[in-house]
Amino acid sequence: MRPPVAPPGWSRWLVPPAALSVHLSIGQAYAWSVFKPPLESAMHLSGTESALPFQLGIVMLGLSAAFGGTLVERNGPRWAMTVALVCFSSGFLLSALGAATGQFWLIVLGYGFVGGIGLGIGYISPVSTLIKWFPDRPGMATGIAIMGFGGGALIASPWSAQMLESFGADSSGIALAFLVHGLAYAVFMSLGVLLVRVPRSEAAPAPGAPAPLEGVQVSARSAVRTPQFWCLWLVLCMNVTAGIGILEKAAPMITDFFKGSGTPVSVSAAAGFVALLSAANMAGRIGWSSASDLVGRKNVYRLYLGVGAVMYLLIARFGDSSKPLFIGCSLVILSFYGGGFATVPAYLKDLFGTYQVGAIHGRLLTAWSTAGVLGPLIVNRVADSQEEAGKHGQDLYSLSFTIMIGLLVVGFVANELIRPVHARHHIPAPREATDDAAAERRQSA
């Protein structure tokens, strides 16, 4: 499938909606918790077992993005969006079959493995194209798309809950809900497939239009050999670990903090807190990434990591004395969590150019897979051990928050160590770029 080239006069503002249609769909992954209680009841699963499809999906997201990044760059955004559509929708259809027949392994295979491949390829599918269309505002452009991944759950959660209420929370109802998801997302994602275009690189750019490749350009193969890549990997991993540590345990955390106070948090209020965090996650993706176009990528990551550490310190010291303080600091941390995801493609563009930025981004997302395990593990393991020691309330989380502060400091230092990429890693001319691309193809064959 050849990348569709934009005809003369094509508006670049049609590309962000194409990307958004894919990211809003695959953002359903953050709404998996809606299906956990019905699955546990209908298929007699434990909480750990019901989490397996989601966990495998996040692992496959990172792996498929890392190993498929070069293919996405080579074949273009339409190919990548088509692969994402087929895998993500097929994952739901396999899950529907698994629920209908009572075979949980089919749900793990469908949603986790097959659907997870769709998550990874879909996540990176528009990044390189958006950056090439918006060289003047790369942070804003990628923020618009990646905002969709953060906001997908705001649509999927109530929609899924309503379907389960209408169809029933038994195996047949779950199967029907999975089936509707698979078909509906296939239709919605096809809008992105049909609409996406790549810029006409052979044409002279008009004012405000994308320019041809210029400045520093580094291939994906060379990028992973630079200290800049691994410093940024560490920056992303630490920022995501800190954010997901709150996101994964948000409802029980706010309940524990104020359980012994005169105004305990109800179940519905805790659910509302989770919704607020999702909104902050989504807003941070577009807000902070757009701000990075003005203040610079390194400066905005100084904000994420430095102020994020201060927010964690305030919660650890004074969080149980003030609900507004606890909620406010948590919202800031989650906005930084979302902003970190949305800003990192533009940071990569600044460091390595646009030549293979999508493939480099895919490799960098292994930091997300690592953080997705590390953050919840720290918070849950520490809370469990503190509870066994007889502690309660805020004391369950003080140690884990101290660890998060330390991790953010590590990320802050890594960000300060990032410098321009040495000239020996640059692609000096189009001929060398062609030769390097041929080497990439031979390596991946």
Tab-separated table of C-alpha atoms in Angstrom:
chain	number	residue	atom	x	y	z
A	1	MET	CA	0.000	0.000	0.000
A	2	ARG	CA	1.670	3.195	-1.201
A	3	PRO	CA	1.466	6.267	1.040
A	4	PRO	CA	-1.204	8.623	-0.375
A	5	VAL	CA	0.393	11.919	-1.423
A	6	ALA	CA	-1.571	15.098	-0.797
A	7	PRO	CA	-2.789	16.823	-3.972
A	8	PRO	CA	-2.059	20.536	-4.510
A	9	GLY	CA	-4.093	22.675	-2.142
A	10	TRP	CA	-4.658	19.898	0.396
A	11	SER	CA	-5.159	21.367	3.864
A	12	ARG	CA	-2.759	20.068	6.464
A	13	TRP	CA	-5.508	20.583	9.072
A	14	LEU	CA	-7.247	17.466	7.726
A	15	VAL	CA	-4.397	15.279	8.990
A	16	PRO	CA	-4.889	15.759	12.781
A	17	PRO	CA	-8.544	14.549	12.598
A	18	ALA	CA	-7.333	11.460	10.722
A	19	ALA	CA	-4.832	10.757	13.495
A	20	LEU	CA	-7.411	11.537	16.160
A	21	SER	CA	-9.858	8.950	14.785
A	22	VAL	CA	-7.261	6.235	15.372
A	23	HIS	CA	-6.089	7.441	18.786
A	24	LEU	CA	-9.599	7.958	20.163
A	25	SER	CA	-10.336	4.354	19.217
A	26	ILE	CA	-7.254	2.671	20.645
A	27	GLY	CA	-7.579	4.863	23.751
A	28	GLN	CA	-10.318	2.416	24.765
A	29	ALA	CA	-7.503	0.475	26.438
A	30	TYR	CA	-7.713	2.811	29.440
A	31	ALA	CA	-11.353	1.749	29.910
A	32	TRP	CA	-10.613	-1.980	30.317
A	33	SER	CA	-11.492	-1.798	34.024
A	34	VAL	CA	-15.183	-1.516	33.036
A	35	PHE	CA	-15.054	-5.132	31.848
A	36	LYS	CA	-13.148	-6.510	34.852
A	37	PRO	CA	-16.028	-7.036	37.340
A	38	PRO	CA	-18.413	-8.624	34.768
A	39	LEU	CA	-15.665	-10.945	33.527
A	40	GLU	CA	-14.705	-11.951	37.060
A	41	SER	CA	-18.331	-12.769	37.853
A	42	ALA	CA	-19.267	-14.472	34.583
A	43	MET	CA	-16.066	-16.477	34.083
A	44	HIS	CA	-15.083	-16.968	37.753
A	45	LEU	CA	-11.788	-15.090	37.467
A	46	SER	CA	-9.606	-13.451	40.075
A	47	GLY	CA	-8.684	-9.799	39.872
A	48	THR	CA	-5.189	-10.753	38.726
A	49	GLU	CA	-6.558	-12.975	35.953
A	50	SER	CA	-9.025	-10.367	34.692
A	51	ALA	CA	-6.154	-7.879	34.344
A	52	LEU	CA	-4.175	-10.170	32.001
A	53	PRO	CA	-5.695	-8.912	28.707
A	54	PHE	CA	-4.883	-5.304	29.594
A	55	GLN	CA	-1.388	-6.080	30.852
A	56	LEU	CA	-0.523	-8.106	27.756
A	57	GLY	CA	-1.988	-5.345	25.590
A	58	ILE	CA	0.334	-2.716	27.109
A	59	VAL	CA	3.350	-5.015	26.748
A	60	MET	CA	2.480	-5.682	23.094
A	61	LEU	CA	1.961	-1.952	22.562
A	62	GLY	CA	5.577	-1.256	23.467
A	63	LEU	CA	6.979	-4.269	21.605
A	64	SER	CA	5.006	-3.746	18.398
A	65	ALA	CA	5.837	-0.037	18.382
A	66	ALA	CA	9.534	-0.837	18.831
A	67	PHE	CA	9.759	-3.590	16.230
A	68	GLY	CA	7.207	-2.145	13.811
A	69	GLY	CA	8.473	1.429	13.798
A	70	THR	CA	10.712	0.930	10.760
A	71	LEU	CA	7.861	-0.724	8.827
A	72	VAL	CA	5.614	2.233	9.646
A	73	GLU	CA	8.233	4.652	8.324
A	74	ARG	CA	8.763	2.583	5.175
A	75	ASN	CA	5.134	1.889	4.279
A	76	GLY	CA	3.529	5.121	5.431
A	77	PRO	CA	0.621	6.124	7.683
A	78	ARG	CA	-2.208	4.570	5.645
A	79	TRP	CA	-0.609	1.127	5.821
A	80	ALA	CA	0.015	1.533	9.554
A	81	MET	CA	-3.531	2.719	10.259
A	82	THR	CA	-4.938	-0.196	8.251
A	83	VAL	CA	-2.854	-2.703	10.227
A	84	ALA	CA	-3.966	-1.046	13.470
A	85	LEU	CA	-7.619	-1.175	12.379
A	86	VAL	CA	-7.460	-4.863	11.451
A	87	CYS	CA	-5.584	-5.933	14.597
A	88	PHE	CA	-7.513	-3.795	17.091
A	89	SER	CA	-10.943	-4.714	15.705
A	90	SER	CA	-10.015	-8.390	15.262
A	91	GLY	CA	-8.892	-8.442	18.878
A	92	PHE	CA	-12.403	-7.464	19.970
A	93	LEU	CA	-13.981	-10.036	17.659
A	94	LEU	CA	-11.761	-12.807	19.053
A	95	SER	CA	-12.633	-11.607	22.564
A	96	ALA	CA	-16.336	-11.771	21.680
A	97	LEU	CA	-15.868	-15.392	20.603
A	98	GLY	CA	-13.983	-16.128	23.813
A	99	ALA	CA	-16.714	-14.621	25.998
A	100	ALA	CA	-19.473	-16.408	24.087
A	101	THR	CA	-17.759	-19.808	24.407
A	102	GLY	CA	-16.405	-19.282	27.932
A	103	GLN	CA	-12.775	-19.499	26.760
A	104	PHE	CA	-10.886	-16.796	28.629
A	105	TRP	CA	-7.634	-17.585	26.813
A	106	LEU	CA	-9.274	-16.326	23.621
A	107	ILE	CA	-9.953	-12.981	25.316
A	108	VAL	CA	-6.312	-12.770	26.423
A	109	LEU	CA	-5.154	-13.679	22.908
A	110	GLY	CA	-7.614	-11.356	21.182
A	111	TYR	CA	-7.603	-8.226	23.324
A	112	GLY	CA	-4.085	-8.617	24.710
A	113	PHE	CA	-1.940	-10.042	21.921
A	114	VAL	CA	-3.707	-9.229	18.637
A	115	GLY	CA	-5.341	-6.038	19.895
A	116	GLY	CA	-2.090	-4.995	21.591
A	117	ILE	CA	-0.303	-5.087	18.230
A	118	GLY	CA	-3.008	-2.764	16.929
A	119	LEU	CA	-2.408	-0.480	19.918
A	120	GLY	CA	1.313	-0.143	19.219
A	121	ILE	CA	1.129	0.283	15.441
A	122	GLY	CA	-1.853	2.630	15.765
A	123	TYR	CA	-0.146	4.736	18.427
A	124	ILE	CA	2.893	5.541	16.260
A	125	SER	CA	1.088	5.522	12.887
A	126	PRO	CA	0.520	9.299	12.543
A	127	VAL	CA	3.501	10.689	14.455
A	128	SER	CA	6.050	11.067	11.663
A	129	THR	CA	3.428	12.370	9.223
A	130	LEU	CA	2.136	14.988	11.662
A	131	ILE	CA	5.633	16.272	12.388
A	132	LYS	CA	6.347	16.599	8.660
A	133	TRP	CA	3.083	18.486	8.101
A	134	PHE	CA	3.641	20.782	11.085
A	135	PRO	CA	7.387	21.543	11.311
A	136	ASP	CA	6.466	24.911	12.823
A	137	ARG	CA	4.304	23.407	15.621
A	138	PRO	CA	5.264	19.749	16.100
A	139	GLY	CA	4.325	19.696	19.789
A	140	MET	CA	0.809	20.939	19.122
A	141	ALA	CA	0.296	18.568	16.178
A	142	THR	CA	1.343	15.408	17.999
A	143	GLY	CA	-0.467	16.627	21.125
A	144	ILE	CA	-3.781	16.750	19.247
A	145	ALA	CA	-3.451	13.115	18.186
A	146	ILE	CA	-2.015	11.707	21.403
A	147	MET	CA	-4.670	13.616	23.344
A	148	GLY	CA	-7.097	11.180	21.740
A	149	PHE	CA	-5.397	8.217	23.372
A	150	GLY	CA	-5.754	9.842	26.776
A	151	GLY	CA	-9.361	10.851	26.113
A	152	GLY	CA	-10.526	7.624	24.498
A	153	ALA	CA	-11.549	6.222	27.866
A	154	LEU	CA	-13.833	9.184	28.534
A	155	ILE	CA	-15.934	7.956	25.613
A	156	ALA	CA	-15.370	4.230	25.983
A	157	SER	CA	-16.059	3.954	29.739
A	158	PRO	CA	-19.677	5.199	29.809
A	159	TRP	CA	-20.385	3.636	26.406
A	160	SER	CA	-19.135	0.216	27.553
A	161	ALA	CA	-20.981	0.485	30.870
A	162	GLN	CA	-24.217	1.352	29.070
A	163	MET	CA	-23.862	-1.625	26.731
A	164	LEU	CA	-23.243	-4.014	29.604
A	165	GLU	CA	-26.323	-2.619	31.341
A	166	SER	CA	-28.408	-3.049	28.177
A	167	PHE	CA	-27.039	-6.417	27.017
A	168	GLY	CA	-26.448	-7.902	30.466
A	169	ALA	CA	-23.262	-8.558	32.398
A	170	ASP	CA	-23.251	-12.310	31.721
A	171	SER	CA	-21.080	-14.049	29.113
A	172	SER	CA	-23.461	-13.406	26.227
A	173	GLY	CA	-23.827	-9.728	27.130
A	174	ILE	CA	-20.057	-9.287	27.369
A	175	ALA	CA	-19.635	-11.057	24.029
A	176	LEU	CA	-22.163	-8.763	22.366
A	177	ALA	CA	-20.461	-5.678	23.834
A	178	PHE	CA	-17.090	-6.860	22.486
A	179	LEU	CA	-18.673	-7.477	19.080
A	180	VAL	CA	-20.167	-3.979	18.914
A	181	HIS	CA	-16.826	-2.486	19.958
A	182	GLY	CA	-14.973	-4.336	17.222
A	183	LEU	CA	-17.369	-3.280	14.461
A	184	ALA	CA	-17.818	0.320	15.625
A	185	TYR	CA	-14.097	0.964	16.012
A	186	ALA	CA	-13.442	-0.545	12.566
A	187	VAL	CA	-15.802	1.998	11.017
A	188	PHE	CA	-14.425	4.934	13.016
A	189	MET	CA	-10.765	4.083	12.359
A	190	SER	CA	-11.467	3.701	8.638
A	191	LEU	CA	-12.098	7.463	8.550
A	192	GLY	CA	-8.454	8.008	9.427
A	193	VAL	CA	-7.315	5.460	6.850
A	194	LEU	CA	-9.250	7.245	4.098
A	195	LEU	CA	-8.355	10.790	5.153
A	196	VAL	CA	-4.627	10.617	5.915
A	197	ARG	CA	-2.132	12.035	3.389
A	198	VAL	CA	1.631	12.566	3.311
A	199	PRO	CA	3.112	15.895	2.169
A	200	ARG	CA	4.388	16.404	-1.385
A	201	SER	CA	8.126	16.362	-0.669
A	202	GLU	CA	8.974	17.195	-4.256
A	203	ALA	CA	7.063	20.472	-4.218
A	204	ALA	CA	8.432	23.758	-2.936
A	205	PRO	CA	6.712	24.485	0.359
A	206	ALA	CA	4.224	27.322	0.488
A	207	PRO	CA	4.117	29.617	3.520
A	208	GLY	CA	2.977	27.554	6.508
A	209	ALA	CA	3.362	24.269	4.600
A	210	PRO	CA	5.809	21.505	5.515
A	211	ALA	CA	9.397	21.933	4.387
A	212	PRO	CA	11.605	19.177	2.922
A	213	LEU	CA	14.101	17.373	5.128
A	214	GLU	CA	16.682	19.810	6.430
A	215	GLY	CA	18.950	20.238	9.422
A	216	VAL	CA	20.009	17.325	11.609
A	217	GLN	CA	18.771	13.948	10.369
A	218	VAL	CA	19.568	10.666	12.138
A	219	SER	CA	18.381	7.174	11.234
A	220	ALA	CA	16.647	4.943	13.766
A	221	ARG	CA	19.554	2.506	13.674
A	222	SER	CA	22.016	5.269	14.568
A	223	ALA	CA	19.705	6.962	17.086
A	224	VAL	CA	19.624	3.991	19.472
A	225	ARG	CA	23.424	4.149	19.621
A	226	THR	CA	23.430	7.690	20.979
A	227	PRO	CA	23.433	8.700	24.664
A	228	GLN	CA	20.656	11.198	23.840
A	229	PHE	CA	18.249	8.379	23.015
A	230	TRP	CA	18.888	6.556	26.288
A	231	CYS	CA	18.749	9.729	28.359
A	232	LEU	CA	15.360	10.490	26.814
A	233	TRP	CA	14.303	6.865	27.359
A	234	LEU	CA	15.078	7.345	31.045
A	235	VAL	CA	13.242	10.692	31.124
A	236	LEU	CA	10.085	9.164	29.636
A	237	CYS	CA	10.254	6.066	31.842
A	238	MET	CA	10.596	8.085	35.063
A	239	ASN	CA	7.814	10.523	34.119
A	240	VAL	CA	5.412	7.731	33.156
A	241	THR	CA	6.260	5.688	36.258
A	242	ALA	CA	5.388	8.655	38.486
A	243	GLY	CA	2.089	9.338	36.720
A	244	ILE	CA	0.862	5.792	36.366
A	245	GLY	CA	1.643	5.183	40.036
A	246	ILE	CA	-1.307	7.449	40.920
A	247	LEU	CA	-3.496	6.602	37.922
A	248	GLU	CA	-3.539	2.843	38.489
A	249	LYS	CA	-4.583	3.067	42.176
A	250	ALA	CA	-6.417	6.394	42.168
A	251	ALA	CA	-9.785	5.372	43.646
A	252	PRO	CA	-8.521	3.304	46.609
A	253	MET	CA	-5.727	5.828	47.202
A	254	ILE	CA	-8.002	8.830	47.785
A	255	THR	CA	-10.302	6.638	49.883
A	256	ASP	CA	-7.387	5.525	52.084
A	257	PHE	CA	-6.045	9.058	52.512
A	258	PHE	CA	-9.298	10.380	53.988
A	259	LYS	CA	-10.755	7.226	55.578
A	260	GLY	CA	-10.052	8.418	59.094
A	261	SER	CA	-11.083	12.022	58.538
A	262	GLY	CA	-14.405	13.638	59.306
A	263	THR	CA	-15.248	13.694	55.589
A	264	PRO	CA	-14.431	10.268	54.118
A	265	VAL	CA	-14.556	9.789	50.341
A	266	SER	CA	-17.511	7.812	48.994
A	267	VAL	CA	-17.306	5.286	46.162
A	268	SER	CA	-19.011	7.659	43.746
A	269	ALA	CA	-16.698	10.518	44.732
A	270	ALA	CA	-13.670	8.266	44.187
A	271	ALA	CA	-15.003	7.418	40.718
A	272	GLY	CA	-15.380	11.128	40.029
A	273	PHE	CA	-11.760	11.637	41.077
A	274	VAL	CA	-10.694	9.027	38.510
A	275	ALA	CA	-12.667	10.861	35.822
A	276	LEU	CA	-10.953	14.137	36.775
A	277	LEU	CA	-7.562	12.461	36.446
A	278	SER	CA	-8.482	11.226	32.965
A	279	ALA	CA	-9.491	14.753	31.984
A	280	ALA	CA	-6.183	16.133	33.323
A	281	ASN	CA	-4.299	13.431	31.443
A	282	MET	CA	-6.060	14.426	28.214
A	283	ALA	CA	-5.720	18.191	28.729
A	284	GLY	CA	-2.022	17.871	29.535
A	285	ARG	CA	-1.386	16.123	26.235
A	286	ILE	CA	-2.503	19.075	24.154
A	287	GLY	CA	-1.784	21.911	26.614
A	288	TRP	CA	1.768	21.131	27.701
A	289	SER	CA	2.865	19.820	24.291
A	290	SER	CA	1.660	23.055	22.680
A	291	ALA	CA	3.498	25.047	25.350
A	292	SER	CA	6.687	23.166	24.460
A	293	ASP	CA	6.603	24.805	21.010
A	294	LEU	CA	7.020	28.136	22.798
A	295	VAL	CA	9.340	27.366	25.714
A	296	GLY	CA	11.293	24.420	24.296
A	297	ARG	CA	11.222	20.702	24.953
A	298	LYS	CA	13.961	20.582	27.604
A	299	ASN	CA	12.315	23.362	29.596
A	300	VAL	CA	8.890	21.722	29.608
A	301	TYR	CA	10.417	18.433	30.798
A	302	ARG	CA	12.124	20.370	33.574
A	303	LEU	CA	8.598	21.383	34.554
A	304	TYR	CA	7.222	17.832	34.340
A	305	LEU	CA	9.997	16.315	36.427
A	306	GLY	CA	10.906	19.132	38.822
A	307	VAL	CA	7.424	20.391	39.656
A	308	GLY	CA	6.156	16.789	39.595
A	309	ALA	CA	8.588	15.946	42.414
A	310	VAL	CA	7.316	18.943	44.395
A	311	MET	CA	3.703	17.814	43.888
A	312	TYR	CA	4.543	14.345	45.216
A	313	LEU	CA	6.304	15.902	48.216
A	314	LEU	CA	3.246	18.038	49.026
A	315	ILE	CA	0.934	15.006	48.857
A	316	ALA	CA	3.268	12.915	51.003
A	317	ARG	CA	3.567	15.614	53.683
A	318	PHE	CA	0.173	17.332	53.702
A	319	GLY	CA	-2.133	15.306	51.432
A	320	ASP	CA	-4.360	13.896	54.176
A	321	SER	CA	-5.005	17.341	55.687
A	322	SER	CA	-6.617	18.911	52.606
A	323	LYS	CA	-8.722	17.332	49.860
A	324	PRO	CA	-8.219	20.314	47.498
A	325	LEU	CA	-4.455	19.995	47.934
A	326	PHE	CA	-4.500	16.231	47.318
A	327	ILE	CA	-6.753	16.527	44.257
A	328	GLY	CA	-4.950	19.577	42.849
A	329	CYS	CA	-1.487	18.019	43.117
A	330	SER	CA	-2.739	14.754	41.626
A	331	LEU	CA	-4.283	16.596	38.671
A	332	VAL	CA	-1.008	18.409	38.007
A	333	ILE	CA	0.945	15.138	38.122
A	334	LEU	CA	-1.475	13.490	35.669
A	335	SER	CA	-1.330	16.487	33.338
A	336	PHE	CA	2.474	16.070	33.308
A	337	TYR	CA	2.007	12.338	32.682
A	338	GLY	CA	-0.087	13.040	29.582
A	339	GLY	CA	2.101	15.945	28.499
A	340	GLY	CA	5.195	13.741	28.633
A	341	PHE	CA	3.692	11.330	26.118
A	342	ALA	CA	2.619	14.090	23.747
A	343	THR	CA	5.840	16.114	23.913
A	344	VAL	CA	8.321	13.307	23.388
A	345	PRO	CA	7.791	12.954	19.587
A	346	ALA	CA	8.648	16.647	19.135
A	347	TYR	CA	11.681	16.228	21.438
A	348	LEU	CA	12.814	13.347	19.212
A	349	LYS	CA	12.320	15.535	16.147
A	350	ASP	CA	14.480	18.254	17.694
A	351	LEU	CA	17.261	15.769	18.437
A	352	PHE	CA	17.132	13.387	15.469
A	353	GLY	CA	15.173	15.181	12.730
A	354	THR	CA	12.143	13.921	10.832
A	355	TYR	CA	13.838	11.284	8.660
A	356	GLN	CA	12.832	8.245	10.750
A	357	VAL	CA	11.259	9.889	13.776
A	358	GLY	CA	8.347	7.435	13.806
A	359	ALA	CA	10.670	4.444	14.022
A	360	ILE	CA	12.732	6.129	16.750
A	361	HIS	CA	9.527	6.934	18.654
A	362	GLY	CA	8.490	3.295	18.449
A	363	ARG	CA	11.757	2.148	19.984
A	364	LEU	CA	11.453	4.761	22.727
A	365	LEU	CA	8.013	3.469	23.742
A	366	THR	CA	9.647	0.436	25.371
A	367	ALA	CA	10.096	2.921	28.228
A	368	TRP	CA	6.283	2.943	28.536
A	369	SER	CA	6.145	-0.851	28.774
A	370	THR	CA	8.763	-0.752	31.527
A	371	ALA	CA	7.006	2.045	33.417
A	372	GLY	CA	3.647	0.302	33.060
A	373	VAL	CA	5.026	-2.539	35.161
A	374	LEU	CA	7.268	-0.479	37.442
A	375	GLY	CA	4.799	2.209	38.613
A	376	PRO	CA	1.932	-0.039	39.768
A	377	LEU	CA	4.424	-2.528	41.220
A	378	ILE	CA	6.023	0.125	43.434
A	379	VAL	CA	2.754	1.594	44.714
A	380	ASN	CA	0.933	-1.716	45.242
A	381	ARG	CA	3.845	-3.661	46.725
A	382	VAL	CA	4.708	-0.892	49.183
A	383	ALA	CA	1.056	-0.378	50.177
A	384	ASP	CA	0.616	-4.119	50.787
A	385	SER	CA	3.754	-4.330	52.924
A	386	GLN	CA	2.797	-1.262	54.951
A	387	GLU	CA	-0.679	-2.655	55.549
A	388	GLU	CA	0.831	-5.911	56.790
A	389	ALA	CA	2.923	-3.821	59.188
A	390	GLY	CA	-0.274	-2.368	60.651
A	391	LYS	CA	-0.165	1.028	58.994
A	392	HIS	CA	-3.117	2.748	57.363
A	393	GLY	CA	-4.246	5.902	55.577
A	394	GLN	CA	-1.526	8.154	54.209
A	395	ASP	CA	1.171	5.952	55.776
A	396	LEU	CA	0.409	3.258	53.198
A	397	TYR	CA	1.825	5.488	50.453
A	398	SER	CA	4.491	7.683	52.057
A	399	LEU	CA	7.372	5.363	51.149
A	400	SER	CA	6.219	4.818	47.562
A	401	PHE	CA	5.800	8.578	47.080
A	402	THR	CA	9.343	9.099	48.352
A	403	ILE	CA	10.528	6.554	45.773
A	404	MET	CA	8.594	8.431	43.053
A	405	ILE	CA	10.311	11.695	44.060
A	406	GLY	CA	13.678	9.952	43.708
A	407	LEU	CA	12.752	8.606	40.264
A	408	LEU	CA	11.650	12.058	39.088
A	409	VAL	CA	14.975	13.489	40.251
A	410	VAL	CA	16.758	10.810	38.222
A	411	GLY	CA	14.680	11.804	35.199
A	412	PHE	CA	15.443	15.482	35.799
A	413	VAL	CA	19.187	14.778	35.796
A	414	ALA	CA	18.877	12.672	32.620
A	415	ASN	CA	17.064	15.543	30.902
A	416	GLU	CA	19.856	17.943	31.881
A	417	LEU	CA	22.421	15.600	30.304
A	418	ILE	CA	20.760	15.713	26.860
A	419	ARG	CA	22.872	17.611	24.335
A	420	PRO	CA	22.731	17.942	20.513
A	421	VAL	CA	23.541	14.703	18.694
A	422	HIS	CA	27.158	14.425	17.552
A	423	ALA	CA	27.745	15.001	13.848
A	424	ARG	CA	29.096	11.469	13.354
A	425	HIS	CA	25.526	10.173	13.721
A	426	HIS	CA	24.053	12.577	11.139
A	427	ILE	CA	22.957	11.577	7.664
A	428	PRO	CA	24.918	14.077	5.565
A	429	ALA	CA	23.148	13.839	2.217
A	430	PRO	CA	20.177	12.206	0.421
A	431	ARG	CA	22.475	9.521	-1.052
A	432	GLU	CA	23.639	8.461	2.369
A	433	ALA	CA	20.030	8.472	3.556
A	434	THR	CA	19.122	6.085	0.735
A	435	ASP	CA	22.034	3.807	1.599
A	436	ASP	CA	21.093	3.846	5.276
A	437	ALA	CA	17.461	3.015	4.465
A	438	ALA	CA	18.646	0.054	2.379
A	439	ALA	CA	20.721	-1.155	5.331
A	440	GLU	CA	17.656	-0.851	7.579
A	441	ARG	CA	15.641	-3.011	5.156
A	442	ARG	CA	18.366	-5.668	4.992
A	443	GLN	CA	18.582	-5.712	8.793
A	444	SER	CA	14.822	-6.130	9.264
A	445	ALA	CA	14.512	-8.777	6.507
